[in-house]
Short mmCIF file of C-alpha atoms in Angstrom, two decimals:
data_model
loop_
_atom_site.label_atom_id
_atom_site.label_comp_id
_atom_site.label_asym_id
_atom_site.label_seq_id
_atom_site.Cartn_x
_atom_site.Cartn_y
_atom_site.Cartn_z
CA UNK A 1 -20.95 -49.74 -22.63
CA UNK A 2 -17.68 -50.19 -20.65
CA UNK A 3 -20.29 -51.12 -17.30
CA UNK A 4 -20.72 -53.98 -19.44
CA UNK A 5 -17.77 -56.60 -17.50
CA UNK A 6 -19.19 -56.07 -14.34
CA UNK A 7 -22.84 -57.35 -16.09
CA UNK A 8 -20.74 -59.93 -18.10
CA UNK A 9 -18.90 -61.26 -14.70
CA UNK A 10 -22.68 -61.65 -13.29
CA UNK A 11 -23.40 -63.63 -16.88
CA UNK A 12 -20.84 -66.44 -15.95
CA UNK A 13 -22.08 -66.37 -12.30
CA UNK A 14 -25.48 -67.51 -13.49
CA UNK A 15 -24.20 -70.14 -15.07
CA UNK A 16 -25.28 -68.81 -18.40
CA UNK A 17 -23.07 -70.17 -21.52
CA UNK A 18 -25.68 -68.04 -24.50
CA UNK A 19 -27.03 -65.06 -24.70
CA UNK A 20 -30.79 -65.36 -25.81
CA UNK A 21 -30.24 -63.38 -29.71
CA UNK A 22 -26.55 -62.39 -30.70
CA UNK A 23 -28.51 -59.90 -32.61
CA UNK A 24 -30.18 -58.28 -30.31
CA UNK A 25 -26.93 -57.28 -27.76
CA UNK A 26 -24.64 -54.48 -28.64
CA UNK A 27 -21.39 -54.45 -27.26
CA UNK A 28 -19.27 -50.89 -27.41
CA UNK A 29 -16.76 -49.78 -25.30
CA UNK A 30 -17.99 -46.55 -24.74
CA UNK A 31 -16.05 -44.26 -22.15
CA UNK A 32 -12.90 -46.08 -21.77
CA UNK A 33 -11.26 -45.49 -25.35
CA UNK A 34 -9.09 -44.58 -26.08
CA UNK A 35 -7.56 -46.31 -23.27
CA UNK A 36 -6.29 -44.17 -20.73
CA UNK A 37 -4.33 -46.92 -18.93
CA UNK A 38 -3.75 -50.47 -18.42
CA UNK A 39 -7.08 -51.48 -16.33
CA UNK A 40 -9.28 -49.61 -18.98
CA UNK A 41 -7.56 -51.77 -21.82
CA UNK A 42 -8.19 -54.84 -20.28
CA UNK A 43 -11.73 -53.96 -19.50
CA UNK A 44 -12.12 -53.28 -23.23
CA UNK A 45 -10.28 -56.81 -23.34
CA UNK A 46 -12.85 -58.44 -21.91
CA UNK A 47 -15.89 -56.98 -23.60
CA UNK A 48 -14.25 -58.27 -26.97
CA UNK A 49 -13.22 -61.76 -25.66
CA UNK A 50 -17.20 -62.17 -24.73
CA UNK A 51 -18.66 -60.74 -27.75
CA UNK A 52 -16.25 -62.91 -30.19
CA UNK A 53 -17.34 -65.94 -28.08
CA UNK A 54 -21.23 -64.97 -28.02
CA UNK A 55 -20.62 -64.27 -31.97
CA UNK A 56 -22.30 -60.98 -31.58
CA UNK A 57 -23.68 -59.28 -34.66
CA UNK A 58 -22.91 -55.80 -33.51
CA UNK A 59 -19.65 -55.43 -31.43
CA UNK A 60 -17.67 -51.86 -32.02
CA UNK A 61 -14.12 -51.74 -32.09
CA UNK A 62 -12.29 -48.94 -31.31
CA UNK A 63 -12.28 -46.62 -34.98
CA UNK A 64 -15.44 -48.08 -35.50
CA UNK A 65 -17.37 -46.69 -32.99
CA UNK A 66 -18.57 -43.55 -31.19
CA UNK A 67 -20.70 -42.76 -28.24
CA UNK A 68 -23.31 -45.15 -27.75
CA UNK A 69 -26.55 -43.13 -27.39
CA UNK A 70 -25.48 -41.74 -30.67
CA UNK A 71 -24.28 -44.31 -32.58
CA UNK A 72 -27.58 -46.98 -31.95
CA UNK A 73 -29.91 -44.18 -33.69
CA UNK A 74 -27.71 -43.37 -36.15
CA UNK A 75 -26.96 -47.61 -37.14
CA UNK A 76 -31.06 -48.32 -37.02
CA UNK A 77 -30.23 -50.28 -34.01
CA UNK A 78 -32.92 -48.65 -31.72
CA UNK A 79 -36.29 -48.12 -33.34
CA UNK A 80 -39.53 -46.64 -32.62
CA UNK A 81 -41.45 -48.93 -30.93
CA UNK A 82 -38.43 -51.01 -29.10
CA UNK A 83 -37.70 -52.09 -25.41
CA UNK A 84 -34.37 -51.51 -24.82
CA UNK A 85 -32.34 -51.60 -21.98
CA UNK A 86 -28.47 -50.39 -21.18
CA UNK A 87 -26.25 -50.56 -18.49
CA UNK A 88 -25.84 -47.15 -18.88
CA UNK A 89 -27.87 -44.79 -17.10
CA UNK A 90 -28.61 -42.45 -20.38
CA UNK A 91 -29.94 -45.17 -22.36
CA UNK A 92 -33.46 -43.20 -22.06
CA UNK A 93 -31.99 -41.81 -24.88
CA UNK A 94 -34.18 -43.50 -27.56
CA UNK A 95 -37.42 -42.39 -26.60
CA UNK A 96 -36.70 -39.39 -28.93
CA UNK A 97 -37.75 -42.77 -31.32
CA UNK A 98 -41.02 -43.40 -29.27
CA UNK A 99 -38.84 -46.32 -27.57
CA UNK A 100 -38.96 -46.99 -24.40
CA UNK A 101 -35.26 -47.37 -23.19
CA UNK A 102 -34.00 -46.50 -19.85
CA UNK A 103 -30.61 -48.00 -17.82
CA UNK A 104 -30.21 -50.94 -15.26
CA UNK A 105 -27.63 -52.72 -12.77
CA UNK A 106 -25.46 -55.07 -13.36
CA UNK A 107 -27.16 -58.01 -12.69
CA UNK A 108 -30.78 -57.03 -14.73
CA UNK A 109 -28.40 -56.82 -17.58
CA UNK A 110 -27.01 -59.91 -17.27
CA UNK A 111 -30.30 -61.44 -16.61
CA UNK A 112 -31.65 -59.39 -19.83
CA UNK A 113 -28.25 -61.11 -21.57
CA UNK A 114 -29.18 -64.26 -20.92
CA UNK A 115 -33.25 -64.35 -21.07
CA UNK A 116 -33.92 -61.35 -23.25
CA UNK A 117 -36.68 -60.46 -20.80
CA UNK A 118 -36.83 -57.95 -17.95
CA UNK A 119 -39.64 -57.08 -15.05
CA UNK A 120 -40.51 -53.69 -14.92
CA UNK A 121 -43.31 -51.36 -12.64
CA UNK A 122 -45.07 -49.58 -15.62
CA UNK A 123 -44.04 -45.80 -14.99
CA UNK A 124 -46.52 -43.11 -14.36
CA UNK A 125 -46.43 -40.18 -16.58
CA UNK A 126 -45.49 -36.75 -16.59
CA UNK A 127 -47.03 -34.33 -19.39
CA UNK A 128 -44.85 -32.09 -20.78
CA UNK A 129 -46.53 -29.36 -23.17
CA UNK A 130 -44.25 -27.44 -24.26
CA UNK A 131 -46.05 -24.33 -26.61
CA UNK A 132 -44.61 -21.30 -28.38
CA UNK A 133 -41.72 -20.68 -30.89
CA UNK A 134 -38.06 -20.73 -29.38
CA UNK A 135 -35.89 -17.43 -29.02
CA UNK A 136 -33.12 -17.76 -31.48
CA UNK A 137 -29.75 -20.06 -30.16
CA UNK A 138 -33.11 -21.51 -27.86
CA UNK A 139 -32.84 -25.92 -28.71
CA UNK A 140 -33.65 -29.01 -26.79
CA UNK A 141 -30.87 -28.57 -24.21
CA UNK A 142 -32.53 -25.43 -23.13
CA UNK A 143 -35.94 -26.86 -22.84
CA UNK A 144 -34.77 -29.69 -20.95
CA UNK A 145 -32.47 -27.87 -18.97
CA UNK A 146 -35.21 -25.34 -17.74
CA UNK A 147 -37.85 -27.81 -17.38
CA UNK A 148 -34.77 -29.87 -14.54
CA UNK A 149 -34.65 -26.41 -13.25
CA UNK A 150 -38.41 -26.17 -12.42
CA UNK A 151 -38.91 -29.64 -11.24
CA UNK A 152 -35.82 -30.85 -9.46
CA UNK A 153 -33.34 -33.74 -9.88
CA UNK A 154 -36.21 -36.18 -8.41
CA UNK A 155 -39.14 -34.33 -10.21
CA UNK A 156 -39.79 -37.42 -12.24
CA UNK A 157 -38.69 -39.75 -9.88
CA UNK A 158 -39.48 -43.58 -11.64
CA UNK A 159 -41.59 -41.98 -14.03
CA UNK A 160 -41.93 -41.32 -17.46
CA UNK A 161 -41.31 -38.05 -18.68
CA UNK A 162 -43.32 -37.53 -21.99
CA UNK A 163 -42.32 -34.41 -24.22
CA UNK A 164 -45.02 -32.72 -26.37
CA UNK A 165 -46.50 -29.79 -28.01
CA UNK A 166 -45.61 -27.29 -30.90
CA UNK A 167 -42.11 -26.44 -29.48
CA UNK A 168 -41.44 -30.34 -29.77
CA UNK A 169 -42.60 -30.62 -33.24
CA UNK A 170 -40.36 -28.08 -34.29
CA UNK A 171 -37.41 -29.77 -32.84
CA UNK A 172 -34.98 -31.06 -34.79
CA UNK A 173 -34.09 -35.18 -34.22
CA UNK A 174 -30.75 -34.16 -32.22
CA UNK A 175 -32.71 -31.83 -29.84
CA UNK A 176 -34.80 -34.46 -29.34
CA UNK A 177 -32.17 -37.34 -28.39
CA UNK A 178 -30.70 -34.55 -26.00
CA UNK A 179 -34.17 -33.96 -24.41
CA UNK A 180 -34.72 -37.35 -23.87
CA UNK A 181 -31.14 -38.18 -23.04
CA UNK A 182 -31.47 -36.14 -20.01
CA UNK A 183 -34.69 -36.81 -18.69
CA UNK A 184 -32.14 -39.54 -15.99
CA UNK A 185 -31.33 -36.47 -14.66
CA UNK A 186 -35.15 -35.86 -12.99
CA UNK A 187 -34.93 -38.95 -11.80
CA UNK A 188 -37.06 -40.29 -15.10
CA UNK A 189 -37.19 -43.35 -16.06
CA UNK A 190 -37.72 -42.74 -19.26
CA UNK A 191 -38.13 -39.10 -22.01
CA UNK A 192 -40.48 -39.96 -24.37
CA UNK A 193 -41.60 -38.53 -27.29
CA UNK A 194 -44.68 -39.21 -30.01
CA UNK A 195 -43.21 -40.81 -33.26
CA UNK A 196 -44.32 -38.08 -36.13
CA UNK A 197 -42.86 -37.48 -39.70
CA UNK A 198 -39.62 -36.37 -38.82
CA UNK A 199 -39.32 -39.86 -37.07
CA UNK A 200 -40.24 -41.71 -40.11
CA UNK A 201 -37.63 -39.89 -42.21
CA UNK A 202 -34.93 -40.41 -39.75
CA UNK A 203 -35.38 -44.00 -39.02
CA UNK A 204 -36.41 -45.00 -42.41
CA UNK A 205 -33.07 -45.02 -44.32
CA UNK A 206 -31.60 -46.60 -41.20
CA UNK A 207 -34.03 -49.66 -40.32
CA UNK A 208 -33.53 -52.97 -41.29
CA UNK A 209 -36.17 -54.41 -39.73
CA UNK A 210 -39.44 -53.99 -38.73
CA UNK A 211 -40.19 -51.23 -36.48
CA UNK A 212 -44.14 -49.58 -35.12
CA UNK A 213 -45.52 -45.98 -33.75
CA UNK A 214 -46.82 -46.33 -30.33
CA UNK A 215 -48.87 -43.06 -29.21
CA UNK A 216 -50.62 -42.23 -25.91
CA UNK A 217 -54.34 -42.65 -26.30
CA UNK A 218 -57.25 -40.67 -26.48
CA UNK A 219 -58.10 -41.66 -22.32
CA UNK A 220 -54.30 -41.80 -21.38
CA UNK A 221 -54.13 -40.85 -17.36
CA UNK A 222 -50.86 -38.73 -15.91
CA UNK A 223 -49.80 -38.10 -12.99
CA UNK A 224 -49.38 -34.11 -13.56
CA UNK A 225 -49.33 -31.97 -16.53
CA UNK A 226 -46.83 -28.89 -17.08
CA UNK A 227 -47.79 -26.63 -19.47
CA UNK A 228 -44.48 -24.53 -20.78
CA UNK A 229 -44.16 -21.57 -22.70
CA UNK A 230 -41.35 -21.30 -24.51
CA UNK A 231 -41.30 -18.00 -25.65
CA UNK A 232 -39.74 -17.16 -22.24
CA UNK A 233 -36.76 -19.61 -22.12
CA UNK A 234 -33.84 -18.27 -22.71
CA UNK A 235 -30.03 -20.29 -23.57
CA UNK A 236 -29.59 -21.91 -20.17
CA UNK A 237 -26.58 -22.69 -17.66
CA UNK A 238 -26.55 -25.06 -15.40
CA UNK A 239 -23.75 -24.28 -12.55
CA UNK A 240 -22.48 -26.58 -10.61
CA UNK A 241 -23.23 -29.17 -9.11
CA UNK A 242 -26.73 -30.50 -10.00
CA UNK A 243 -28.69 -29.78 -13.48
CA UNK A 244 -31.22 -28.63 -11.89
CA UNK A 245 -29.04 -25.28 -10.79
CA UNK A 246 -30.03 -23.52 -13.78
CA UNK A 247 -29.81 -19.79 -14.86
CA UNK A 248 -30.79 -18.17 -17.73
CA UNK A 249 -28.11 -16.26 -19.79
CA UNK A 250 -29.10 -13.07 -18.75
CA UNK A 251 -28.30 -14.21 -15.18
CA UNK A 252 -24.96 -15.67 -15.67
CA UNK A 253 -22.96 -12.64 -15.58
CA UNK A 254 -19.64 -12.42 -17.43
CA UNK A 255 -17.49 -15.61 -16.71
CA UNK A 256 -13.99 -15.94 -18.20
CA UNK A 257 -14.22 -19.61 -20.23
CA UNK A 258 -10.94 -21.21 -20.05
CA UNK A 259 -12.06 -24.11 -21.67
CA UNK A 260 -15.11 -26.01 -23.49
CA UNK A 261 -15.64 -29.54 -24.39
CA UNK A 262 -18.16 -30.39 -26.83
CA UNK A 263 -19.19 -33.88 -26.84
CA UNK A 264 -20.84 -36.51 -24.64
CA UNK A 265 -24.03 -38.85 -25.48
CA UNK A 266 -25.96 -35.39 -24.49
CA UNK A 267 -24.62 -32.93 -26.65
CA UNK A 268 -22.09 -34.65 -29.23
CA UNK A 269 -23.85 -34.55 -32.79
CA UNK A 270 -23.41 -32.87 -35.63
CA UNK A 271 -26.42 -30.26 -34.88
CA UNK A 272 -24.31 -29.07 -31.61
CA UNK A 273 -20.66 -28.65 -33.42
CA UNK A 274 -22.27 -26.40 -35.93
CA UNK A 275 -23.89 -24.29 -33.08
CA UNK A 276 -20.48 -23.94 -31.42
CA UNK A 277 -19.05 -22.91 -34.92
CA UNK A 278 -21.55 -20.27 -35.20
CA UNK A 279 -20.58 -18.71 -31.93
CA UNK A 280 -16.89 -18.77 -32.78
CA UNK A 281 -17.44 -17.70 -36.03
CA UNK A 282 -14.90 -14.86 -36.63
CA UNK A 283 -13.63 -15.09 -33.46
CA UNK A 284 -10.65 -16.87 -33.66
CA UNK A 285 -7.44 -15.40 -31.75
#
């Protein structure tokens, strides 16, 4: 994303001329476009300069582009079964795929750039069961939302959060992305969740290559287990200034909304702008 100079200044101070596969790094300007002002232009600048001189495959222009953790799922540019890494700290994003994807500095991207490899400490687990059937307007924002609430911003502190259960089945692939989107904001580092058919039919009429289901086996060890039932979440707000400051609707009160944006690589696809048109639904003044 727009991080990416800083990683691309660390590039040249390697020494590095090539990145190791212009196929395998995406380059899109994510946060800084349209440009606001003269500095955000020329960081733009400078993504475009490198990616035209690295001859990378996938580099999105303004007009051609959206928010990253949305647009790599829906261009089959993440798949199940992939290690990616962003310099974005949301790119945990894609193990709604059964990926595992989480963010890094500067200078681990560059090195990732350059060698296509990256050290990591394997991640203990968290398991997530999350049971029941959802209350109606109830989706993967709320479940992730109330599970921050329970555990804290540092809950899942280096660790990966893995999302499971009848509630998750049920999810739809957007709720999902969101879940696992967010799971940065326990301190995860990564959401994870078990590729199933709903996977296959979303990635399958975007993959052009190969791609593989991982699953957790039979002996698989965590480091806790949190069993959920969902039947009691209600829609949750988080106030301000931490996620984990949530309240459930029937504790919010009534607040005055001046005004709402609807967007971000949390809560910007097409499943969440129908939800808001429900709500407003006959409502317009």
């Amino acid at each position: 994303d727009i991080t990416a100079p800083i990683g691309i200044e660390e590039f040249r101070r390697a020494g590095a001329t090539k990145v190791f596969d212009p196929d395998k790094v995406v380059l899109i300007p994510d946060h800084f476009v349209p440009n606001k002002d003269i500095k955000s232009a020329q960081q733009c600048q400078l993504m475009r300069q490198f990616a035209r001189e690295q001859n990378l495959t996938h580099y999105y222009e303004v007009g051609e582009m959206g928010i990253e953790h949305a647009l790599l799922p829906e261009q089959g540019l993440v798949l199940p079964g992939d290690l990616v890494v962003g310099a974005d700290s949301h790119t945990c994003t894609y193990g709604a795929l059964g990926a595992f994807s989480t963010g890094v500095g500067s200078t681990d991207f560059a090195a990732a750039m350059i060698t296509g490899e990256a050290w990591f400490r394997v991640p203990e687990t968290i398991r997530i069961i999350y049971q029941g059937k959802r209350r109606p307007w109830v989706d993967g924002k709320d479940l992730i939302l109330y599970t921050i609430g329970k555990i804290g911003v540092d809950g899942a502190l280096y660790q990966a959060m893995e999302f499971t259960g009848e509630a998750i089945a049920n999810l739809s692939m957007d709720s999902r992305l969101t879940m696992a989107n967010m799971a940065i904001e326990a301190g995860g580092k990564n959401g994870i969740i078990a590729p199933d058919k709903l996977t296959k039919e979303y990635v399958q009429s975007r993959a052009k290559r190969p791609y593989k289901f991982h699953y957790s086996d039979g002996e698989a060890k965590y480091i806790q287990t949190l069993d959920i039932d969902v039947t009691r979440i209600e829609p949750q707000v988080a106030f301000p200034h931490l996620p984990s400051n949530v309240r459930p609707i029937s504790a919010v009160g009534n607040v005055v909304i001046d005004q709402t944006v609807i967007g971000s690589c949390t809560n910007g696809r097409l499943e969440d702008l129908r939800t808001a048109a429900r709500v407003l639904k006959g409502r317009k003044r």
